[in-house]
């Protein structure tokens, strides 16, 4: 356990834990939203149930944004900027590997369920993806690539190096 308490692992552990919490909130939100829509009954004209996501992406992005910064304020704030940069770089590399894996599996004609499961570790940065998609109006790799750098936002919380 002493290994995981090192500052180099702080940002990846905080973002992974926050991401898992965001994924859990997404599941709960979706479950409740579908149950509410089902309770409203079928469309009187067609007789079919209409299930929509509505504003779920906006609401869940706002929750992810708040959790991202709250977790950073609580667990990353005491580190120096150099420690945060090195720690965030581990997460940036991980996010790059996940994106590359996803693109390769899609190019091969499928989608790896492992990628979907492992993307739960990056759910805390989905607010940046949603923001960029809303600004540029499309989902594409050039839009998503800058969101990989989101862990570097924690540099704003870092303290300056002590003068030697």
PDB file of C-alpha atoms in Angstrom:
ATOM      1  CA  UNK A   1       0.000   0.000   0.000  1.00  0.00           C
ATOM      2  CA  UNK A   2       2.926   2.332   0.545  1.00  0.00           C
ATOM      3  CA  UNK A   3       3.563   2.134  -3.206  1.00  0.00           C
ATOM      4  CA  UNK A   4       0.139   3.638  -3.962  1.00  0.00           C
ATOM      5  CA  UNK A   5       0.637   6.528  -1.519  1.00  0.00           C
ATOM      6  CA  UNK A   6       3.440   8.006  -3.620  1.00  0.00           C
ATOM      7  CA  UNK A   7       2.631  11.374  -5.221  1.00  0.00           C
ATOM      8  CA  UNK A   8       3.329   9.972  -8.700  1.00  0.00           C
ATOM      9  CA  UNK A   9       0.174   7.820  -8.467  1.00  0.00           C
ATOM     10  CA  UNK A  10      -2.074  10.518  -6.969  1.00  0.00           C
ATOM     11  CA  UNK A  11      -3.678  11.889 -10.164  1.00  0.00           C
ATOM     12  CA  UNK A  12      -4.254   8.468 -11.798  1.00  0.00           C
ATOM     13  CA  UNK A  13      -5.807   7.046  -8.637  1.00  0.00           C
ATOM     14  CA  UNK A  14      -7.975  10.120  -8.043  1.00  0.00           C
ATOM     15  CA  UNK A  15      -9.171  10.214 -11.649  1.00  0.00           C
ATOM     16  CA  UNK A  16      -9.819   6.466 -11.789  1.00  0.00           C
ATOM     17  CA  UNK A  17     -11.815   6.525  -8.551  1.00  0.00           C
ATOM     18  CA  UNK A  18     -13.707   9.624  -9.655  1.00  0.00           C
ATOM     19  CA  UNK A  19     -14.335   8.025 -13.047  1.00  0.00           C
ATOM     20  CA  UNK A  20     -15.781   4.908 -11.457  1.00  0.00           C
ATOM     21  CA  UNK A  21     -18.025   7.097  -9.301  1.00  0.00           C
ATOM     22  CA  UNK A  22     -19.151   8.999 -12.424  1.00  0.00           C
ATOM     23  CA  UNK A  23     -19.913   5.700 -14.192  1.00  0.00           C
ATOM     24  CA  UNK A  24     -22.005   4.572 -11.201  1.00  0.00           C
ATOM     25  CA  UNK A  25     -23.882   7.886 -11.200  1.00  0.00           C
ATOM     26  CA  UNK A  26     -24.489   7.501 -14.948  1.00  0.00           C
ATOM     27  CA  UNK A  27     -25.981   4.035 -14.445  1.00  0.00           C
ATOM     28  CA  UNK A  28     -28.200   5.223 -11.602  1.00  0.00           C
ATOM     29  CA  UNK A  29     -29.331   8.316 -13.515  1.00  0.00           C
ATOM     30  CA  UNK A  30     -30.136   6.240 -16.590  1.00  0.00           C
ATOM     31  CA  UNK A  31     -32.043   3.645 -14.566  1.00  0.00           C
ATOM     32  CA  UNK A  32     -34.178   6.257 -12.810  1.00  0.00           C
ATOM     33  CA  UNK A  33     -34.748   8.213 -16.028  1.00  0.00           C
ATOM     34  CA  UNK A  34     -35.946   5.135 -17.922  1.00  0.00           C
ATOM     35  CA  UNK A  35     -38.203   4.084 -15.033  1.00  0.00           C
ATOM     36  CA  UNK A  36     -39.796   7.531 -14.952  1.00  0.00           C
ATOM     37  CA  UNK A  37     -40.378   7.465 -18.710  1.00  0.00           C
ATOM     38  CA  UNK A  38     -41.822   3.949 -18.500  1.00  0.00           C
ATOM     39  CA  UNK A  39     -44.164   5.035 -15.694  1.00  0.00           C
ATOM     40  CA  UNK A  40     -45.539   7.764 -17.956  1.00  0.00           C
ATOM     41  CA  UNK A  41     -46.914   5.008 -20.162  1.00  0.00           C
ATOM     42  CA  UNK A  42     -46.908   4.441 -23.893  1.00  0.00           C
ATOM     43  CA  UNK A  43     -47.653   7.053 -26.523  1.00  0.00           C
ATOM     44  CA  UNK A  44     -51.452   7.236 -26.816  1.00  0.00           C
ATOM     45  CA  UNK A  45     -51.338   7.448 -30.619  1.00  0.00           C
ATOM     46  CA  UNK A  46     -48.798   4.741 -31.467  1.00  0.00           C
ATOM     47  CA  UNK A  47     -48.975   2.623 -28.347  1.00  0.00           C
ATOM     48  CA  UNK A  48     -45.167   2.466 -28.198  1.00  0.00           C
ATOM     49  CA  UNK A  49     -42.953   3.531 -25.343  1.00  0.00           C
ATOM     50  CA  UNK A  50     -40.698   6.482 -26.089  1.00  0.00           C
ATOM     51  CA  UNK A  51     -37.416   6.446 -24.191  1.00  0.00           C
ATOM     52  CA  UNK A  52     -35.024   9.347 -24.733  1.00  0.00           C
ATOM     53  CA  UNK A  53     -31.846  10.512 -23.068  1.00  0.00           C
ATOM     54  CA  UNK A  54     -33.036  14.116 -22.916  1.00  0.00           C
ATOM     55  CA  UNK A  55     -30.507  16.294 -21.169  1.00  0.00           C
ATOM     56  CA  UNK A  56     -28.602  13.388 -19.628  1.00  0.00           C
ATOM     57  CA  UNK A  57     -25.291  14.208 -21.316  1.00  0.00           C
ATOM     58  CA  UNK A  58     -25.395  17.794 -20.074  1.00  0.00           C
ATOM     59  CA  UNK A  59     -26.385  16.839 -16.528  1.00  0.00           C
ATOM     60  CA  UNK A  60     -23.821  14.040 -16.292  1.00  0.00           C
ATOM     61  CA  UNK A  61     -21.096  16.277 -17.747  1.00  0.00           C
ATOM     62  CA  UNK A  62     -21.843  18.900 -15.108  1.00  0.00           C
ATOM     63  CA  UNK A  63     -21.640  16.237 -12.400  1.00  0.00           C
ATOM     64  CA  UNK A  64     -18.338  14.966 -13.833  1.00  0.00           C
ATOM     65  CA  UNK A  65     -16.983  18.541 -13.918  1.00  0.00           C
ATOM     66  CA  UNK A  66     -17.891  19.119 -10.284  1.00  0.00           C
ATOM     67  CA  UNK A  67     -16.498  15.765  -9.159  1.00  0.00           C
ATOM     68  CA  UNK A  68     -13.290  16.324 -11.180  1.00  0.00           C
ATOM     69  CA  UNK A  69     -12.563  19.607  -9.441  1.00  0.00           C
ATOM     70  CA  UNK A  70     -13.789  18.503  -5.995  1.00  0.00           C
ATOM     71  CA  UNK A  71     -11.548  15.420  -6.071  1.00  0.00           C
ATOM     72  CA  UNK A  72      -8.633  17.528  -7.257  1.00  0.00           C
ATOM     73  CA  UNK A  73      -9.208  20.084  -4.519  1.00  0.00           C
ATOM     74  CA  UNK A  74      -9.373  17.368  -1.880  1.00  0.00           C
ATOM     75  CA  UNK A  75      -6.578  15.010  -2.990  1.00  0.00           C
ATOM     76  CA  UNK A  76      -4.254  16.769  -5.447  1.00  0.00           C
ATOM     77  CA  UNK A  77      -4.035  20.283  -4.043  1.00  0.00           C
ATOM     78  CA  UNK A  78      -1.062  19.702  -1.736  1.00  0.00           C
ATOM     79  CA  UNK A  79       1.317  18.477  -4.448  1.00  0.00           C
ATOM     80  CA  UNK A  80       3.865  20.609  -6.258  1.00  0.00           C
ATOM     81  CA  UNK A  81       3.299  21.445  -9.901  1.00  0.00           C
ATOM     82  CA  UNK A  82       6.141  19.162 -10.930  1.00  0.00           C
ATOM     83  CA  UNK A  83       4.618  16.228  -9.038  1.00  0.00           C
ATOM     84  CA  UNK A  84       1.205  16.935 -10.563  1.00  0.00           C
ATOM     85  CA  UNK A  85       2.685  17.173 -14.055  1.00  0.00           C
ATOM     86  CA  UNK A  86       4.463  13.831 -13.735  1.00  0.00           C
ATOM     87  CA  UNK A  87       1.425  12.195 -12.172  1.00  0.00           C
ATOM     88  CA  UNK A  88      -0.970  13.631 -14.758  1.00  0.00           C
ATOM     89  CA  UNK A  89       1.332  12.446 -17.550  1.00  0.00           C
ATOM     90  CA  UNK A  90       0.680   8.844 -16.486  1.00  0.00           C
ATOM     91  CA  UNK A  91      -3.053   9.435 -16.885  1.00  0.00           C
ATOM     92  CA  UNK A  92      -2.602  11.251 -20.211  1.00  0.00           C
ATOM     93  CA  UNK A  93      -0.649   8.275 -21.571  1.00  0.00           C
ATOM     94  CA  UNK A  94      -3.366   5.915 -20.303  1.00  0.00           C
ATOM     95  CA  UNK A  95      -6.087   7.976 -21.986  1.00  0.00           C
ATOM     96  CA  UNK A  96      -4.076   7.964 -25.221  1.00  0.00           C
ATOM     97  CA  UNK A  97      -3.702   4.193 -25.067  1.00  0.00           C
ATOM     98  CA  UNK A  98      -7.461   3.779 -24.546  1.00  0.00           C
ATOM     99  CA  UNK A  99      -8.258   6.072 -27.475  1.00  0.00           C
ATOM    100  CA  UNK A 100      -5.795   4.255 -29.746  1.00  0.00           C
ATOM    101  CA  UNK A 101      -7.178   0.862 -28.666  1.00  0.00           C
ATOM    102  CA  UNK A 102     -10.730   2.041 -29.325  1.00  0.00           C
ATOM    103  CA  UNK A 103      -9.845   3.344 -32.795  1.00  0.00           C
ATOM    104  CA  UNK A 104      -7.969   0.157 -33.706  1.00  0.00           C
ATOM    105  CA  UNK A 105     -10.827  -2.073 -32.576  1.00  0.00           C
ATOM    106  CA  UNK A 106     -13.310   0.001 -34.579  1.00  0.00           C
ATOM    107  CA  UNK A 107     -11.053  -0.117 -37.646  1.00  0.00           C
ATOM    108  CA  UNK A 108     -11.040  -3.909 -37.303  1.00  0.00           C
ATOM    109  CA  UNK A 109     -14.833  -3.882 -37.583  1.00  0.00           C
ATOM    110  CA  UNK A 110     -15.918  -4.187 -33.967  1.00  0.00           C
ATOM    111  CA  UNK A 111     -15.665  -2.641 -30.556  1.00  0.00           C
ATOM    112  CA  UNK A 112     -13.750  -4.180 -27.706  1.00  0.00           C
ATOM    113  CA  UNK A 113     -15.821  -4.549 -24.553  1.00  0.00           C
ATOM    114  CA  UNK A 114     -12.601  -4.235 -22.588  1.00  0.00           C
ATOM    115  CA  UNK A 115     -12.184  -0.725 -23.948  1.00  0.00           C
ATOM    116  CA  UNK A 116     -15.713   0.104 -22.815  1.00  0.00           C
ATOM    117  CA  UNK A 117     -15.025  -1.274 -19.348  1.00  0.00           C
ATOM    118  CA  UNK A 118     -11.667   0.477 -19.042  1.00  0.00           C
ATOM    119  CA  UNK A 119     -13.143   3.768 -20.210  1.00  0.00           C
ATOM    120  CA  UNK A 120     -14.760   3.929 -16.772  1.00  0.00           C
ATOM    121  CA  UNK A 121     -11.344   5.050 -15.527  1.00  0.00           C
ATOM    122  CA  UNK A 122     -11.622   8.194 -17.648  1.00  0.00           C
ATOM    123  CA  UNK A 123     -15.247   9.123 -16.989  1.00  0.00           C
ATOM    124  CA  UNK A 124     -14.096  12.025 -14.805  1.00  0.00           C
ATOM    125  CA  UNK A 125     -12.807  13.881 -17.894  1.00  0.00           C
ATOM    126  CA  UNK A 126     -15.948  13.397 -19.991  1.00  0.00           C
ATOM    127  CA  UNK A 127     -16.938  16.967 -19.281  1.00  0.00           C
ATOM    128  CA  UNK A 128     -14.050  18.148 -21.466  1.00  0.00           C
ATOM    129  CA  UNK A 129     -15.098  15.821 -24.299  1.00  0.00           C
ATOM    130  CA  UNK A 130     -18.696  17.059 -24.102  1.00  0.00           C
ATOM    131  CA  UNK A 131     -17.560  20.680 -24.043  1.00  0.00           C
ATOM    132  CA  UNK A 132     -15.409  20.239 -27.155  1.00  0.00           C
ATOM    133  CA  UNK A 133     -18.140  18.313 -28.972  1.00  0.00           C
ATOM    134  CA  UNK A 134     -20.663  21.071 -28.178  1.00  0.00           C
ATOM    135  CA  UNK A 135     -18.252  23.762 -29.414  1.00  0.00           C
ATOM    136  CA  UNK A 136     -17.212  22.027 -32.639  1.00  0.00           C
ATOM    137  CA  UNK A 137     -20.458  20.177 -33.271  1.00  0.00           C
ATOM    138  CA  UNK A 138     -19.025  16.782 -34.166  1.00  0.00           C
ATOM    139  CA  UNK A 139     -17.456  13.749 -32.566  1.00  0.00           C
ATOM    140  CA  UNK A 140     -14.093  13.069 -34.134  1.00  0.00           C
ATOM    141  CA  UNK A 141     -10.590  12.173 -33.081  1.00  0.00           C
ATOM    142  CA  UNK A 142      -9.253  15.762 -33.592  1.00  0.00           C
ATOM    143  CA  UNK A 143     -11.989  17.009 -31.254  1.00  0.00           C
ATOM    144  CA  UNK A 144     -11.388  14.326 -28.649  1.00  0.00           C
ATOM    145  CA  UNK A 145      -7.580  14.520 -28.692  1.00  0.00           C
ATOM    146  CA  UNK A 146      -7.351  17.796 -26.681  1.00  0.00           C
ATOM    147  CA  UNK A 147      -9.580  16.285 -23.991  1.00  0.00           C
ATOM    148  CA  UNK A 148      -6.857  13.728 -23.312  1.00  0.00           C
ATOM    149  CA  UNK A 149      -4.838  16.588 -21.819  1.00  0.00           C
ATOM    150  CA  UNK A 150      -7.546  17.355 -19.229  1.00  0.00           C
ATOM    151  CA  UNK A 151      -5.584  15.866 -16.276  1.00  0.00           C
ATOM    152  CA  UNK A 152      -3.120  18.737 -16.714  1.00  0.00           C
ATOM    153  CA  UNK A 153      -5.890  21.064 -15.459  1.00  0.00           C
ATOM    154  CA  UNK A 154      -4.867  19.941 -11.980  1.00  0.00           C
ATOM    155  CA  UNK A 155      -1.711  22.037 -12.418  1.00  0.00           C
ATOM    156  CA  UNK A 156      -3.878  24.997 -11.421  1.00  0.00           C
ATOM    157  CA  UNK A 157      -4.190  23.435  -7.960  1.00  0.00           C
ATOM    158  CA  UNK A 158      -0.459  22.794  -7.502  1.00  0.00           C
ATOM    159  CA  UNK A 159       1.802  24.772  -5.256  1.00  0.00           C
ATOM    160  CA  UNK A 160       4.969  26.350  -6.510  1.00  0.00           C
ATOM    161  CA  UNK A 161       8.313  24.668  -5.923  1.00  0.00           C
ATOM    162  CA  UNK A 162       9.982  25.896  -2.736  1.00  0.00           C
ATOM    163  CA  UNK A 163      12.887  28.228  -3.495  1.00  0.00           C
ATOM    164  CA  UNK A 164      16.192  26.468  -2.892  1.00  0.00           C
TER     165      UNK A 164
END
